Amino acid sequence: MPKAEVGSTKYLANKMKAKGLQRLRWYCQTCEKQCRDENGFKQHTMSEGHVRAMLLVGEDPRKAINEYSNQFKRDFLRLLKTSHGEKKVSLNGFYQEYIRDKEHVHMNSTKWPSLTEFAKYMGREGICRVEEGDRGLEVQWVDDSAEAIQRREDIKKKERLAKGDESMESRLLEQQIRKAREAAEKPGKVELPLPSQAPEVAKAEPVK
């Protein structure tokens, strides 16, 4: 069938169809080709180029799957980092952002059978924080750079120091209260005011 002439109504209609995301099952990751329907995908799988590409993949399928998996993870994390930083986001919502790029690596070409399994993998490896939230699974990128680790350690150190200062002040206050009470209970001793009580200043009598 001849191709539609550039600028024709059919050509423009085909361009409009190609803009949106197509069905995943009609995408060939090996050839990086998206087909618009089942018949188109069938014709593609019988093409010489596809058969030749599949023969190359068949020589070492594990290598091909690992390459697709690594690329999928790399692109996924890069977008998560640049778009949301260390902010917690919905996993499904973010995946919709990821697949907007028509050139993205498809999940069915990786070693993970589902998005949930991929999220569990990232959580186990400490690549991301994955938790169950109100919107389902939520994912948070973890910055494991040396600068980020040092920054987090500095914050923890400041918090520990601040907590230590508060504890020391509390202990000193308790000691003062205890000493004041002990002094008040002993006979012949001048009663000392508690820290919360301000001592009264004796008023000087007027000179007659």
Coordinates of C-alpha atoms in Angstrom, one line a residue:
M1 CA 0.0 0.0 0.0
P2 CA 1.5 3.4 -1.0
K3 CA 2.3 5.9 1.7
A4 CA 0.0 8.9 2.2
E5 CA 1.2 12.0 0.4
V6 CA 2.8 14.6 2.7
G7 CA 0.2 17.2 3.5
S8 CA -2.8 15.2 2.5
T9 CA -5.7 14.5 4.8
K10 CA -4.7 10.9 5.3
Y11 CA -1.1 11.9 6.1
L12 CA -2.3 14.4 8.8
A13 CA -4.7 11.8 10.2
N14 CA -1.9 9.3 10.5
K15 CA 0.3 11.9 12.3
M16 CA -2.4 12.6 14.8
K17 CA -2.8 8.9 15.6
A18 CA 0.9 8.6 16.1
K19 CA 1.0 11.4 18.6
G20 CA -0.7 9.5 21.4
L21 CA 0.5 6.5 23.3
Q22 CA -0.4 3.2 21.6
R23 CA -1.1 -0.2 23.1
L24 CA 1.8 -1.8 24.9
R25 CA 1.2 -5.2 23.3
W26 CA 1.7 -3.6 19.8
Y27 CA 5.2 -2.3 20.6
C28 CA 8.3 -4.1 19.6
Q29 CA 11.1 -3.2 22.0
T30 CA 13.8 -4.9 20.0
C31 CA 13.1 -2.8 16.9
E32 CA 11.8 0.1 19.0
K33 CA 8.8 0.3 16.7
Q34 CA 5.2 1.1 17.8
C35 CA 2.4 -0.4 15.7
R36 CA -1.1 1.1 15.7
D37 CA -3.1 -2.1 15.6
E38 CA -2.8 -5.9 15.7
N39 CA -2.5 -6.3 12.0
G40 CA 0.3 -3.8 11.8
F41 CA 2.2 -5.6 14.6
K42 CA 1.7 -8.9 12.8
Q43 CA 3.1 -7.5 9.6
H44 CA 6.1 -6.1 11.5
T45 CA 6.9 -9.4 13.2
M46 CA 7.1 -11.0 9.7
S47 CA 9.4 -8.4 8.3
E48 CA 13.0 -9.2 7.4
G49 CA 14.4 -6.5 9.8
H50 CA 12.5 -7.8 12.8
V51 CA 13.4 -11.5 12.1
R52 CA 17.1 -10.5 11.8
A53 CA 17.0 -8.5 15.0
M54 CA 15.3 -11.3 16.9
L55 CA 18.0 -13.8 15.7
L56 CA 20.6 -11.5 17.2
V57 CA 18.7 -11.3 20.5
G58 CA 18.3 -15.0 20.5
E59 CA 22.0 -15.5 20.7
D60 CA 22.1 -14.2 24.2
P61 CA 18.6 -13.3 25.5
R62 CA 19.7 -12.9 29.1
K63 CA 22.1 -10.1 28.0
A64 CA 19.4 -8.3 26.1
I65 CA 17.0 -8.5 29.0
N66 CA 19.6 -7.2 31.5
E67 CA 20.4 -4.3 29.1
Y68 CA 16.8 -3.3 28.8
S69 CA 16.3 -3.7 32.6
N70 CA 19.3 -1.4 33.4
Q71 CA 18.2 1.2 30.9
F72 CA 14.6 1.1 32.3
K73 CA 15.9 1.6 35.9
R74 CA 18.4 4.3 34.8
D75 CA 15.7 6.3 32.9
F76 CA 13.1 5.8 35.7
L77 CA 15.4 7.0 38.4
R78 CA 16.8 10.0 36.4
L79 CA 13.2 11.3 35.8
L80 CA 12.3 10.7 39.4
K81 CA 15.3 12.6 40.6
T82 CA 14.9 15.6 38.2
S83 CA 11.1 15.8 38.5
H84 CA 10.6 15.3 42.2
G85 CA 13.9 15.2 44.0
E86 CA 13.5 13.4 47.4
K87 CA 9.8 14.1 47.5
K88 CA 7.5 11.1 48.1
V89 CA 5.2 10.5 45.1
S90 CA 2.6 8.0 44.0
L91 CA 4.2 5.1 42.1
N92 CA 1.4 4.7 39.6
G93 CA 1.1 8.5 39.1
F94 CA 4.8 8.8 38.4
Y95 CA 4.8 5.8 36.0
Q96 CA 2.3 7.7 33.9
E97 CA 4.8 10.5 33.7
Y98 CA 7.5 8.1 32.7
I99 CA 5.6 6.5 29.8
R100 CA 4.7 9.9 28.3
D101 CA 8.0 9.6 26.5
K102 CA 7.2 7.4 23.5
E103 CA 10.8 6.3 23.3
H104 CA 10.8 4.8 26.9
V105 CA 11.9 1.3 27.6
H106 CA 8.8 -0.8 28.1
M107 CA 8.3 -2.8 31.3
N108 CA 7.5 -6.0 29.4
S109 CA 11.1 -6.1 28.0
T110 CA 12.7 -6.0 31.5
K111 CA 13.2 -8.8 34.0
W112 CA 10.5 -7.4 36.3
P113 CA 7.0 -8.8 35.6
S114 CA 5.2 -5.8 37.0
L115 CA 5.7 -2.3 38.3
T116 CA 5.0 -3.5 41.8
E117 CA 7.8 -6.0 41.6
F118 CA 10.1 -3.3 40.3
A119 CA 9.2 -1.1 43.2
K120 CA 9.9 -3.9 45.7
Y121 CA 13.3 -4.5 44.1
M122 CA 14.2 -0.8 44.5
G123 CA 13.1 -0.9 48.1
R124 CA 15.1 -4.0 48.9
E125 CA 18.2 -2.6 47.3
G126 CA 17.8 0.7 49.1
I127 CA 17.7 2.6 45.9
C128 CA 14.3 4.2 46.8
R129 CA 12.0 4.3 49.8
V130 CA 8.8 2.4 48.9
E131 CA 5.9 2.6 51.3
E132 CA 2.2 1.9 51.3
G133 CA 0.3 5.2 51.4
D134 CA -3.2 6.6 50.8
R135 CA -2.6 6.5 47.1
G136 CA -1.2 3.0 47.0
L137 CA 2.5 2.4 46.7
E138 CA 4.5 5.6 47.1
V139 CA 8.1 6.0 46.0
Q140 CA 10.9 8.4 47.2
W141 CA 14.3 8.8 45.6
V142 CA 17.2 8.4 48.0
D143 CA 20.2 10.6 47.3
D144 CA 23.2 8.4 48.1
S145 CA 25.9 10.8 47.0
A146 CA 28.7 11.5 49.4
E147 CA 27.6 15.1 49.8
A148 CA 24.0 14.1 50.7
I149 CA 25.2 11.5 53.2
Q150 CA 27.5 14.0 54.9
R151 CA 24.6 16.6 55.0
R152 CA 22.3 14.1 56.7
E153 CA 25.0 13.2 59.2
D154 CA 25.5 16.9 60.0
I155 CA 21.8 17.4 60.6
K156 CA 21.7 14.3 62.9
K157 CA 24.7 15.6 64.8
K158 CA 23.1 19.0 65.4
E159 CA 19.9 17.3 66.6
R160 CA 21.9 15.1 69.0
L161 CA 23.8 18.1 70.4
A162 CA 20.5 20.1 70.8
K163 CA 18.9 17.2 72.5
G164 CA 22.0 16.8 74.8
D165 CA 21.8 20.5 75.8
E166 CA 18.2 20.2 76.7
S167 CA 18.9 17.1 78.8
M168 CA 21.7 18.8 80.6
E169 CA 19.5 21.9 81.4
S170 CA 16.8 19.6 82.7
R171 CA 19.3 17.7 85.0
L172 CA 20.7 21.0 86.4
L173 CA 17.3 22.3 87.1
E174 CA 16.3 19.1 88.9
Q175 CA 19.5 19.2 91.0
Q176 CA 18.8 22.8 92.0
I177 CA 15.3 21.9 93.1
R178 CA 16.5 18.9 95.0
K179 CA 19.1 20.8 96.9
A180 CA 16.7 23.6 97.7
R181 CA 14.2 21.1 99.2
E182 CA 16.9 19.3 101.2
A183 CA 18.1 22.6 102.6
A184 CA 14.5 23.5 103.6
E185 CA 14.0 20.2 105.4
K186 CA 17.1 20.6 107.6
P187 CA 16.6 22.4 110.9
G188 CA 18.5 25.6 111.5
K189 CA 19.1 26.1 107.8
V190 CA 17.8 29.1 105.9
E191 CA 15.1 28.1 103.5
L192 CA 16.3 28.6 100.0
P193 CA 13.8 29.8 97.4
L194 CA 13.0 27.4 94.6
P195 CA 14.4 28.3 91.1
S196 CA 10.9 29.3 90.0
Q197 CA 10.5 31.6 92.9
A198 CA 12.2 35.0 92.8
P199 CA 13.6 36.1 96.2
E200 CA 11.9 39.1 97.8
V201 CA 14.0 42.2 98.2
A202 CA 13.8 43.8 101.7
K203 CA 12.4 47.3 101.5
A204 CA 14.5 49.9 103.2
E205 CA 12.7 51.8 105.9
P206 CA 12.5 55.6 105.4
V207 CA 15.0 57.7 107.4
K208 CA 13.3 59.6 110.2

